[in-house]
Amino acid sequence: MSENTVVLGERENVEDEFLEKVNFIEIPLSRMAKEVGSPLYLNTVAAGVIAGLFYADIEVLEEYLRKRFASKGEKVVDRNIEAAIKGYKLGRTLCEEGIVGVEVSRDRSVKDEILLSGTEAVALGALAGGMNFLSFYPMSPSTGVAVFLAQHAEDFEIIVEQVEDEISAINMALGAWFAGARAMVTTSGGGFALMTEAISLAGMAENPVVIHLAQRPSPATGLPTRTMQGDLNLALHAGHGEFPRIILAPGSIEEAFYLTAEAFNLADKYQVPVIVMTDEYLVDTYYNIPDIELDRIKVEKYIVEAEEDYKRYKLTEDGISPRAIPGYGKGIIVANGNEHDEYGDITEDGELSRLMQEKRAIKKLETIKKNAKLPKLVGDKNAKYLVIGWGSTYYVIKDALEQLNRDDVAFLHFSWVYPLRDDIKELFDGKVLIDIEGNVTAQFAQLLKKEIGVNVSYKILKYDGRPFSVEEILDALKEVLE
């Protein structure tokens, strides 16, 4: 919010303290909705007002309302259109009388773009990545992914299963991967916490699994309808014992689609848990993006045919054992949560246990690190100041830097959060580092320190359950730079 912000609404719903900070214009949304027939039309009136303020094509809104409410009957459709037109006229009037001034050039290039939410992007990305099984227990803000996929389960011939709890959800997904499916669970902090024992099972059994973790402020119930980047340490350390995992955190709606799709190839290739971290802000944000390029996505499968002397946990130099599935080939497939030999049979042999620990926790991790993706650099690589961010803060930081308009400030964004390549350390050499993230302890800065020995100079943190605004980041950066 700034001094130029204009807020439209009903006076009785706005606190006095808030009124002093903004330009408030009262519009009788409730009364207008009642005039149409019911307070239920308030949102449609408001949508009409916004459309009017931006001189949008009212026919587009009318067509949307016809489709949106078609199942509720002609009367409901007509009333909603009436409400939209009523609001639209008010919006136009506010502009024409100079009460509100909106100057936005129409960009016809977006006409061919698609409108997606983060929720839809994750769900569609999973489908593009070959996902054919989803299990979940509802938890805000992750549930939307499951709801979307359940609504389209028949269209895509996938299985969506709501189970009795989170433990069942992830164990069911592990079983699906073991049988040859590509499975995902979608959850939030508390649900993910309940899944951690099964994540260890995935680590020991080297069983792939993809987990969508939509963050919200916690601990415990916290602020279930707000946003925060507070679960990174949970994802990094979930599970007992030592085994690798991959953590991805898309920075945009578009990236949510492509990264989620890629998560399935990574899980299949490295046979580890792959955690796609979003947050309430990202999953509930709608944005228009260029049409999806399906050619960019290749479903890569690494399942092998089991030979007669098949060794599920064969000791290899890169830590990756050939993974077969039951019924494919002549060999016997054994998965085991106990320590095991190369065939999968339980063992307590000291030397073999040592080799298996090294294969899983060292060799496999090193292989993943070598192939990890580099962060995205925005700006001059020789800039004196380097802003660091991860996940959903990408656009708000980028926009703030554009307004800052300084050549000596660049931005490094991480959507591949863990493990980190050793050679990224050179990206930080000689620079003043400014870490920006949505939690109270700068968890990603801690990770940089632990993994590659990098210390950030300044931290800009927000942890009140609200997303960063461009203005907040811009002001905070100015304070640091001055």
Protein backbone atom coordinates (compact mmCIF):
# COMPACT_ATOMS: atom_id res chain seq x y z
CA MET A 1 0.00 0.00 0.00
CA SER A 2 1.28 3.47 -0.82
CA GLU A 3 -0.10 6.99 -0.79
CA ASN A 4 -1.25 6.43 -4.38
CA THR A 5 -3.19 3.27 -3.56
CA VAL A 6 -6.93 3.52 -4.10
CA VAL A 7 -9.24 1.23 -2.14
CA LEU A 8 -12.86 0.72 -3.15
CA GLY A 9 -15.30 -0.83 -0.74
CA GLU A 10 -17.90 -0.38 1.92
CA ARG A 11 -17.10 2.00 4.75
CA GLU A 12 -18.38 -0.26 7.53
CA ASN A 13 -15.91 -2.97 6.54
CA VAL A 14 -12.81 -0.77 6.80
CA GLU A 15 -11.03 0.08 10.04
CA ASP A 16 -10.45 3.77 10.84
CA GLU A 17 -6.71 3.27 11.16
CA PHE A 18 -6.58 1.83 7.66
CA LEU A 19 -8.62 4.69 6.20
CA GLU A 20 -5.95 7.19 7.15
CA LYS A 21 -3.37 5.44 4.99
CA VAL A 22 -5.17 5.11 1.67
CA ASN A 23 -7.46 6.92 -0.73
CA PHE A 24 -10.80 5.34 0.03
CA ILE A 25 -13.79 5.43 -2.30
CA GLU A 26 -17.01 4.06 -0.94
CA ILE A 27 -19.12 1.96 -3.24
CA PRO A 28 -22.36 0.29 -2.06
CA LEU A 29 -21.62 -3.27 -3.10
CA SER A 30 -24.13 -4.88 -0.72
CA ARG A 31 -26.96 -2.54 -1.68
CA MET A 32 -26.33 -3.04 -5.37
CA ALA A 33 -26.29 -6.81 -4.92
CA LYS A 34 -29.57 -6.72 -3.01
CA GLU A 35 -31.11 -4.62 -5.78
CA VAL A 36 -30.29 -7.47 -8.15
CA GLY A 37 -31.94 -9.94 -5.84
CA SER A 38 -29.52 -11.22 -3.22
CA PRO A 39 -26.33 -10.32 -1.31
CA LEU A 40 -24.86 -13.41 -3.00
CA TYR A 41 -24.29 -11.27 -6.10
CA LEU A 42 -21.87 -8.94 -4.29
CA ASN A 43 -18.76 -10.54 -5.77
CA THR A 44 -20.17 -10.32 -9.27
CA VAL A 45 -20.99 -6.64 -8.75
CA ALA A 46 -17.40 -6.08 -7.60
CA ALA A 47 -16.05 -7.92 -10.65
CA GLY A 48 -18.19 -5.67 -12.83
CA VAL A 49 -16.79 -2.55 -11.12
CA ILE A 50 -13.23 -3.69 -11.79
CA ALA A 51 -14.06 -4.46 -15.41
CA GLY A 52 -15.57 -1.00 -15.77
CA LEU A 53 -12.56 0.74 -14.24
CA PHE A 54 -10.30 -0.89 -16.80
CA TYR A 55 -12.71 -0.39 -19.72
CA ALA A 56 -12.74 -4.13 -20.24
CA ASP A 57 -15.00 -5.81 -22.76
CA ILE A 58 -18.19 -6.52 -20.79
CA GLU A 59 -19.15 -9.22 -23.27
CA VAL A 60 -16.14 -11.26 -22.19
CA LEU A 61 -17.31 -11.08 -18.58
CA GLU A 62 -20.86 -11.96 -19.59
CA GLU A 63 -19.65 -15.00 -21.49
CA TYR A 64 -17.59 -16.11 -18.50
CA LEU A 65 -20.61 -15.80 -16.20
CA ARG A 66 -22.75 -17.86 -18.58
CA LYS A 67 -20.23 -20.69 -18.45
CA ARG A 68 -19.51 -20.31 -14.73
CA PHE A 69 -23.14 -20.52 -13.63
CA ALA A 70 -24.63 -22.60 -16.45
CA SER A 71 -25.22 -25.56 -14.14
CA LYS A 72 -27.26 -23.41 -11.74
CA GLY A 73 -29.90 -22.46 -14.26
CA GLU A 74 -30.89 -19.57 -16.51
CA LYS A 75 -32.21 -17.38 -13.70
CA VAL A 76 -28.91 -17.45 -11.80
CA VAL A 77 -26.99 -16.71 -15.00
CA ASP A 78 -29.22 -13.73 -15.82
CA ARG A 79 -28.99 -12.30 -12.30
CA ASN A 80 -25.22 -12.54 -12.31
CA ILE A 81 -24.99 -10.81 -15.66
CA GLU A 82 -27.32 -8.10 -14.36
CA ALA A 83 -25.08 -7.68 -11.31
CA ALA A 84 -21.97 -7.50 -13.47
CA ILE A 85 -23.47 -4.86 -15.75
CA LYS A 86 -24.59 -2.83 -12.74
CA GLY A 87 -21.07 -2.88 -11.34
CA TYR A 88 -19.57 -2.22 -14.77
CA LYS A 89 -21.60 0.94 -15.22
CA LEU A 90 -20.50 2.19 -11.79
CA GLY A 91 -16.87 1.54 -12.65
CA ARG A 92 -17.16 3.48 -15.90
CA THR A 93 -18.92 6.32 -14.09
CA LEU A 94 -16.12 6.55 -11.50
CA CYS A 95 -13.63 6.96 -14.34
CA GLU A 96 -15.69 9.36 -16.43
CA GLU A 97 -16.33 11.63 -13.44
CA GLY A 98 -12.63 11.62 -12.59
CA ILE A 99 -13.13 9.99 -9.20
CA VAL A 100 -10.76 7.19 -10.18
CA GLY A 101 -8.11 7.52 -12.84
CA VAL A 102 -6.89 4.32 -14.42
CA GLU A 103 -4.45 4.53 -17.29
CA VAL A 104 -3.55 1.13 -18.65
CA SER A 105 -2.62 0.51 -22.24
CA ARG A 106 -4.35 -2.50 -23.71
CA ASP A 107 -1.85 -5.24 -24.48
CA ARG A 108 -3.39 -7.37 -27.18
CA SER A 109 -0.48 -9.82 -27.05
CA VAL A 110 -1.95 -11.37 -23.91
CA LYS A 111 -5.04 -12.36 -25.85
CA ASP A 112 -3.38 -15.63 -26.81
CA GLU A 113 -2.03 -16.31 -23.33
CA ILE A 114 -3.62 -18.59 -20.78
CA LEU A 115 -4.73 -17.78 -17.24
CA LEU A 116 -3.54 -20.21 -14.60
CA SER A 117 -3.36 -20.35 -10.84
CA GLY A 118 -0.38 -21.83 -9.06
CA THR A 119 -2.60 -24.69 -7.98
CA GLU A 120 -3.57 -25.46 -11.57
CA ALA A 121 0.03 -25.10 -12.74
CA VAL A 122 1.25 -27.69 -10.21
CA ALA A 123 -1.59 -30.07 -11.08
CA LEU A 124 -1.14 -29.72 -14.84
CA GLY A 125 2.63 -29.97 -14.49
CA ALA A 126 2.21 -33.25 -12.64
CA LEU A 127 0.01 -34.57 -15.43
CA ALA A 128 2.54 -33.45 -18.03
CA GLY A 129 5.24 -35.22 -16.05
CA GLY A 130 3.39 -38.49 -16.37
CA MET A 131 1.72 -38.56 -12.97
CA ASN A 132 -1.04 -41.16 -12.91
CA PHE A 133 -1.65 -41.56 -9.17
CA LEU A 134 -2.31 -38.96 -6.48
CA SER A 135 -3.03 -39.67 -2.83
CA PHE A 136 -3.70 -36.98 -0.25
CA TYR A 137 -5.35 -35.93 2.97
CA PRO A 138 -6.85 -32.41 2.78
CA MET A 139 -4.80 -29.56 4.18
CA SER A 140 -4.85 -25.90 3.21
CA PRO A 141 -3.37 -24.54 0.97
CA SER A 142 -2.34 -27.75 -0.80
CA THR A 143 -5.77 -29.29 -1.27
CA GLY A 144 -6.60 -27.37 -4.44
CA VAL A 145 -4.15 -29.50 -6.40
CA ALA A 146 -5.96 -32.66 -5.36
CA VAL A 147 -9.39 -31.14 -6.02
CA PHE A 148 -8.38 -30.05 -9.51
CA LEU A 149 -6.94 -33.45 -10.35
CA ALA A 150 -9.95 -35.26 -8.89
CA GLN A 151 -12.24 -33.15 -11.08
CA HIS A 152 -10.27 -34.22 -14.15
CA ALA A 153 -9.34 -37.76 -13.10
CA GLU A 154 -11.51 -39.39 -15.75
CA ASP A 155 -10.32 -36.99 -18.47
CA PHE A 156 -6.69 -37.97 -17.87
CA GLU A 157 -7.32 -41.55 -16.76
CA ILE A 158 -5.56 -41.13 -13.43
CA ILE A 159 -6.33 -42.28 -9.92
CA VAL A 160 -6.95 -39.69 -7.20
CA GLU A 161 -7.39 -41.11 -3.72
CA GLN A 162 -8.33 -39.22 -0.56
CA VAL A 163 -7.21 -41.44 2.30
CA GLU A 164 -7.71 -41.43 6.07
CA ASP A 165 -4.52 -39.56 6.99
CA GLU A 166 -1.21 -38.27 5.68
CA ILE A 167 0.72 -41.39 6.68
CA SER A 168 -1.51 -43.48 4.49
CA ALA A 169 -1.29 -40.95 1.69
CA ILE A 170 2.47 -41.09 1.31
CA ASN A 171 2.72 -44.84 1.91
CA MET A 172 0.17 -45.37 -0.82
CA ALA A 173 2.23 -43.19 -3.14
CA LEU A 174 5.36 -45.19 -2.32
CA GLY A 175 3.52 -48.38 -3.15
CA ALA A 176 2.32 -46.93 -6.43
CA TRP A 177 5.88 -45.99 -7.45
CA PHE A 178 7.08 -49.48 -6.44
CA ALA A 179 4.46 -50.97 -8.74
CA GLY A 180 5.52 -48.76 -11.65
CA ALA A 181 3.19 -45.76 -11.39
CA ARG A 182 4.25 -42.11 -11.17
CA ALA A 183 2.73 -40.88 -7.93
CA MET A 184 2.48 -37.62 -6.00
CA VAL A 185 1.14 -36.50 -2.66
CA THR A 186 0.04 -32.94 -2.01
CA THR A 187 0.14 -31.53 1.50
CA SER A 188 1.14 -28.64 3.75
CA GLY A 189 3.40 -28.31 6.79
CA GLY A 190 1.51 -30.34 9.38
CA GLY A 191 0.70 -33.06 6.89
CA PHE A 192 4.27 -33.19 5.66
CA ALA A 193 5.46 -33.56 9.26
CA LEU A 194 3.30 -36.68 9.59
CA MET A 195 4.83 -38.10 6.42
CA THR A 196 8.41 -37.98 7.59
CA GLU A 197 8.73 -41.62 8.65
CA ALA A 198 7.61 -42.72 5.22
CA ILE A 199 10.11 -40.30 3.68
CA SER A 200 12.79 -42.24 5.55
CA LEU A 201 11.35 -45.44 4.14
CA ALA A 202 11.69 -43.93 0.67
CA GLY A 203 15.30 -43.12 1.49
CA MET A 204 16.17 -46.63 2.67
CA ALA A 205 14.16 -48.46 0.02
CA GLU A 206 15.39 -45.98 -2.64
CA ASN A 207 11.78 -45.62 -3.67
CA PRO A 208 10.90 -42.54 -5.76
CA VAL A 209 8.15 -40.21 -4.61
CA VAL A 210 7.07 -36.66 -5.49
CA ILE A 211 5.66 -34.46 -2.73
CA HIS A 212 4.00 -31.11 -3.26
CA LEU A 213 4.50 -29.10 -0.08
CA ALA A 214 2.43 -25.90 -0.08
CA GLN A 215 3.72 -23.80 2.80
CA ARG A 216 1.67 -21.77 5.24
CA PRO A 217 2.72 -19.98 8.44
CA SER A 218 3.17 -22.40 11.33
CA PRO A 219 4.05 -24.16 13.69
CA ALA A 220 0.92 -26.19 14.26
CA THR A 221 -2.19 -24.72 12.67
CA GLY A 222 -0.53 -21.32 12.51
CA LEU A 223 -2.19 -19.12 9.90
CA PRO A 224 -3.77 -21.71 7.60
CA THR A 225 -4.97 -19.23 4.99
CA ARG A 226 -1.83 -17.09 4.90
CA THR A 227 1.58 -17.48 3.32
CA MET A 228 5.19 -17.96 4.41
CA GLN A 229 8.42 -19.67 3.40
CA GLY A 230 8.91 -21.30 6.76
CA ASP A 231 9.16 -25.01 5.94
CA LEU A 232 12.52 -25.19 4.18
CA ASN A 233 14.31 -26.65 7.19
CA LEU A 234 11.49 -29.15 7.61
CA ALA A 235 11.90 -30.33 4.03
CA LEU A 236 15.69 -30.42 4.32
CA HIS A 237 15.74 -32.54 7.46
CA ALA A 238 12.52 -34.56 7.30
CA GLY A 239 13.08 -38.20 8.11
CA HIS A 240 15.51 -40.12 10.24
CA GLY A 241 18.83 -41.37 9.00
CA GLU A 242 20.93 -40.03 6.17
CA PHE A 243 19.73 -40.05 2.60
CA PRO A 244 19.41 -37.45 -0.15
CA ARG A 245 16.35 -35.64 -1.37
CA ILE A 246 15.76 -32.97 -4.00
CA ILE A 247 13.98 -29.73 -3.17
CA LEU A 248 12.51 -27.53 -5.90
CA ALA A 249 10.73 -24.20 -5.38
CA PRO A 250 9.15 -22.57 -8.45
CA GLY A 251 9.36 -18.81 -8.68
CA SER A 252 6.38 -18.28 -10.97
CA ILE A 253 3.19 -19.88 -12.23
CA GLU A 254 4.99 -20.93 -15.40
CA GLU A 255 7.85 -22.45 -13.48
CA ALA A 256 5.40 -24.28 -11.20
CA PHE A 257 4.20 -26.15 -14.27
CA TYR A 258 7.57 -27.06 -15.75
CA LEU A 259 9.33 -27.82 -12.46
CA THR A 260 6.54 -30.07 -11.23
CA ALA A 261 6.71 -31.98 -14.50
CA GLU A 262 10.47 -32.32 -14.14
CA ALA A 263 10.13 -33.56 -10.56
CA PHE A 264 8.85 -36.92 -11.82
CA ASN A 265 11.86 -37.49 -14.05
CA LEU A 266 14.18 -36.59 -11.18
CA ALA A 267 12.42 -38.93 -8.75
CA ASP A 268 12.50 -41.73 -11.32
CA LYS A 269 16.16 -41.14 -12.21
CA TYR A 270 17.64 -40.76 -8.74
CA GLN A 271 15.10 -42.84 -6.75
CA VAL A 272 14.72 -40.23 -4.02
CA PRO A 273 11.95 -38.04 -2.59
CA VAL A 274 11.53 -34.91 -4.70
CA ILE A 275 9.78 -32.11 -2.83
CA VAL A 276 8.15 -29.30 -4.81
CA MET A 277 7.79 -26.37 -2.40
CA THR A 278 5.20 -23.72 -3.10
CA ASP A 279 3.30 -21.51 -0.67
CA GLU A 280 -0.17 -20.09 -0.24
CA TYR A 281 0.76 -16.97 -2.18
CA LEU A 282 1.92 -18.93 -5.22
CA VAL A 283 -0.83 -21.57 -5.33
CA ASP A 284 -3.63 -19.02 -4.93
CA THR A 285 -2.20 -16.53 -7.42
CA TYR A 286 -3.66 -16.31 -10.92
CA TYR A 287 -1.50 -15.02 -13.73
CA ASN A 288 -1.53 -15.04 -17.50
CA ILE A 289 1.36 -16.88 -19.09
CA PRO A 290 2.34 -17.84 -22.64
CA ASP A 291 0.72 -21.04 -23.77
CA ILE A 292 2.43 -24.09 -22.37
CA GLU A 293 5.13 -25.60 -24.57
CA LEU A 294 4.54 -29.29 -24.17
CA ASP A 295 7.52 -29.99 -26.44
CA ARG A 296 9.75 -28.78 -23.60
CA ILE A 297 8.63 -31.70 -21.46
CA LYS A 298 9.97 -35.18 -21.95
CA VAL A 299 8.74 -37.98 -19.75
CA GLU A 300 11.93 -39.88 -18.98
CA LYS A 301 11.55 -43.34 -17.50
CA TYR A 302 14.43 -45.26 -15.99
CA ILE A 303 12.80 -48.58 -15.18
CA VAL A 304 14.84 -51.57 -16.33
CA GLU A 305 13.81 -55.12 -17.10
CA ALA A 306 14.87 -57.40 -14.26
CA GLU A 307 17.34 -60.05 -15.31
CA GLU A 308 17.45 -63.43 -13.54
CA ASP A 309 20.25 -62.38 -11.20
CA TYR A 310 18.73 -58.95 -10.64
CA LYS A 311 20.19 -56.87 -7.81
CA ARG A 312 17.75 -54.15 -6.79
CA TYR A 313 20.38 -52.43 -4.64
CA LYS A 314 23.45 -53.05 -6.74
CA LEU A 315 26.48 -51.14 -5.51
CA THR A 316 27.42 -48.63 -8.20
CA GLU A 317 29.95 -45.84 -8.51
CA ASP A 318 27.32 -43.13 -9.00
CA GLY A 319 25.08 -44.49 -6.24
CA ILE A 320 22.21 -45.19 -8.62
CA SER A 321 21.05 -48.82 -8.70
CA PRO A 322 19.02 -50.13 -11.64
CA ARG A 323 15.32 -50.04 -10.67
CA ALA A 324 12.99 -52.74 -11.91
CA ILE A 325 9.33 -53.23 -11.01
CA PRO A 326 7.46 -56.44 -10.15
CA GLY A 327 6.34 -58.40 -13.16
CA TYR A 328 8.76 -56.86 -15.64
CA GLY A 329 11.56 -59.31 -16.35
CA LYS A 330 12.60 -62.61 -14.83
CA GLY A 331 14.28 -61.36 -11.66
CA ILE A 332 12.81 -61.07 -8.18
CA ILE A 333 12.11 -57.53 -7.01
CA VAL A 334 12.59 -56.89 -3.29
CA ALA A 335 12.09 -53.56 -1.52
CA ASN A 336 13.28 -53.28 2.03
CA GLY A 337 13.09 -50.75 4.84
CA ASN A 338 15.72 -52.70 6.76
CA GLU A 339 19.34 -52.55 5.80
CA HIS A 340 19.83 -54.98 2.96
CA ASP A 341 22.28 -56.58 0.60
CA GLU A 342 22.36 -55.93 -3.13
CA TYR A 343 19.43 -58.30 -3.71
CA GLY A 344 17.30 -56.58 -1.09
CA ASP A 345 17.53 -59.25 1.59
CA ILE A 346 17.93 -58.11 5.20
CA THR A 347 21.48 -58.02 6.48
CA GLU A 348 23.36 -56.78 9.53
CA ASP A 349 26.75 -57.34 7.95
CA GLY A 350 28.90 -54.43 9.07
CA GLU A 351 30.90 -53.96 5.88
CA LEU A 352 27.86 -54.25 3.63
CA SER A 353 25.93 -51.82 5.80
CA ARG A 354 28.77 -49.32 5.49
CA LEU A 355 28.83 -49.64 1.71
CA MET A 356 25.07 -49.21 1.45
CA GLN A 357 25.15 -46.10 3.66
CA GLU A 358 27.88 -44.61 1.47
CA LYS A 359 26.01 -45.47 -1.72
CA ARG A 360 22.80 -43.77 -0.60
CA ALA A 361 24.05 -40.83 1.44
CA ILE A 362 27.30 -39.90 -0.33
CA LYS A 363 27.63 -41.30 -3.85
CA LYS A 364 24.02 -40.68 -4.85
CA LEU A 365 24.04 -37.21 -3.32
CA GLU A 366 27.22 -36.30 -5.19
CA THR A 367 25.70 -37.52 -8.45
CA ILE A 368 22.62 -35.36 -7.90
CA LYS A 369 24.72 -32.32 -6.97
CA LYS A 370 26.79 -32.58 -10.15
CA ASN A 371 23.62 -32.48 -12.21
CA ALA A 372 21.79 -29.84 -10.14
CA LYS A 373 20.53 -26.75 -11.95
CA LEU A 374 22.16 -23.40 -11.52
CA PRO A 375 20.21 -20.47 -10.07
CA LYS A 376 18.87 -17.80 -12.41
CA LEU A 377 20.87 -14.56 -12.55
CA VAL A 378 18.98 -11.35 -13.30
CA GLY A 379 21.32 -8.44 -13.98
CA ASP A 380 25.04 -7.98 -14.35
CA LYS A 381 27.18 -10.85 -13.07
CA ASN A 382 29.79 -8.28 -12.03
CA ALA A 383 27.36 -6.23 -9.93
CA LYS A 384 28.64 -5.23 -6.50
CA TYR A 385 25.40 -6.13 -4.71
CA LEU A 386 23.71 -9.49 -5.15
CA VAL A 387 20.14 -10.04 -3.96
CA ILE A 388 19.32 -13.67 -3.15
CA GLY A 389 15.85 -15.19 -3.19
CA TRP A 390 14.11 -18.53 -3.62
CA GLY A 391 10.67 -19.76 -4.54
CA SER A 392 7.68 -17.47 -4.91
CA THR A 393 9.50 -14.18 -4.25
CA TYR A 394 10.94 -14.15 -7.79
CA TYR A 395 8.69 -11.59 -9.46
CA VAL A 396 8.28 -9.25 -6.52
CA ILE A 397 12.07 -8.99 -6.12
CA LYS A 398 12.60 -8.64 -9.86
CA ASP A 399 10.00 -5.85 -10.06
CA ALA A 400 11.57 -4.04 -7.11
CA LEU A 401 14.98 -4.15 -8.75
CA GLU A 402 13.55 -2.81 -11.99
CA GLN A 403 12.14 0.16 -10.08
CA LEU A 404 15.42 0.56 -8.21
CA ASN A 405 17.15 0.81 -11.59
CA ARG A 406 20.74 0.40 -10.45
CA ASP A 407 23.40 -1.34 -12.52
CA ASP A 408 25.33 -2.39 -9.44
CA VAL A 409 22.55 -4.61 -8.07
CA ALA A 410 21.81 -8.07 -9.49
CA PHE A 411 19.45 -10.85 -8.42
CA LEU A 412 20.15 -14.55 -8.01
CA HIS A 413 17.01 -16.69 -7.77
CA PHE A 414 17.03 -20.33 -6.69
CA SER A 415 14.25 -22.63 -7.89
CA TRP A 416 16.54 -25.65 -7.43
CA VAL A 417 17.00 -25.24 -3.69
CA TYR A 418 18.75 -28.48 -2.66
CA PRO A 419 21.24 -30.00 -3.14
CA LEU A 420 23.40 -27.09 -4.27
CA ARG A 421 26.28 -27.45 -6.69
CA ASP A 422 29.69 -26.71 -5.19
CA ASP A 423 30.66 -24.44 -8.08
CA ILE A 424 27.91 -21.91 -7.35
CA LYS A 425 30.13 -20.48 -4.62
CA GLU A 426 32.00 -18.45 -7.22
CA LEU A 427 28.77 -16.59 -8.02
CA PHE A 428 28.99 -14.95 -4.58
CA ASP A 429 32.69 -14.10 -4.51
CA GLY A 430 33.45 -10.45 -3.72
CA LYS A 431 29.83 -9.36 -3.55
CA VAL A 432 27.66 -7.80 -0.89
CA LEU A 433 24.90 -10.34 -0.39
CA ILE A 434 21.32 -9.37 0.46
CA ASP A 435 19.06 -12.26 1.38
CA ILE A 436 15.29 -11.85 0.95
CA GLU A 437 12.92 -14.54 2.15
CA GLY A 438 9.58 -15.02 3.86
CA ASN A 439 10.52 -16.50 7.21
CA VAL A 440 11.85 -15.33 10.55
CA THR A 441 15.28 -17.02 10.67
CA ALA A 442 16.53 -16.73 7.05
CA GLN A 443 16.49 -20.47 6.46
CA PHE A 444 17.91 -20.31 2.96
CA ALA A 445 20.77 -18.10 4.12
CA GLN A 446 21.48 -20.77 6.75
CA LEU A 447 21.57 -23.38 3.99
CA LEU A 448 24.06 -21.34 1.94
CA LYS A 449 26.30 -21.03 4.99
CA LYS A 450 26.12 -24.74 5.77
CA GLU A 451 26.51 -26.07 2.25
CA ILE A 452 29.01 -23.72 0.61
CA GLY A 453 30.26 -21.49 3.42
CA VAL A 454 28.66 -18.28 2.16
CA ASN A 455 27.66 -15.55 4.62
CA VAL A 456 25.00 -13.02 3.64
CA SER A 457 25.60 -9.40 4.59
CA TYR A 458 21.99 -8.28 5.00
CA LYS A 459 18.67 -10.03 5.53
CA ILE A 460 15.28 -8.70 4.49
CA LEU A 461 12.69 -10.96 6.08
CA LYS A 462 8.92 -10.97 6.33
CA TYR A 463 6.93 -13.38 8.48
CA ASP A 464 3.52 -11.90 9.24
CA GLY A 465 1.66 -14.23 6.93
CA ARG A 466 1.46 -11.70 4.13
CA PRO A 467 3.48 -11.80 0.91
CA PHE A 468 6.13 -9.18 0.19
CA SER A 469 5.00 -6.17 -1.77
CA VAL A 470 7.25 -4.55 -4.37
CA GLU A 471 7.22 -1.35 -2.33
CA GLU A 472 8.36 -3.13 0.83
CA ILE A 473 11.32 -4.71 -0.91
CA LEU A 474 12.19 -1.50 -2.71
CA ASP A 475 12.21 0.51 0.53
CA ALA A 476 14.21 -2.18 2.36
CA LEU A 477 16.79 -2.33 -0.42
CA LYS A 478 17.16 1.44 -0.41
CA GLU A 479 17.91 1.35 3.30
CA VAL A 480 20.57 -1.30 2.78
CA LEU A 481 22.17 0.40 -0.20
CA GLU A 482 22.22 3.82 1.39
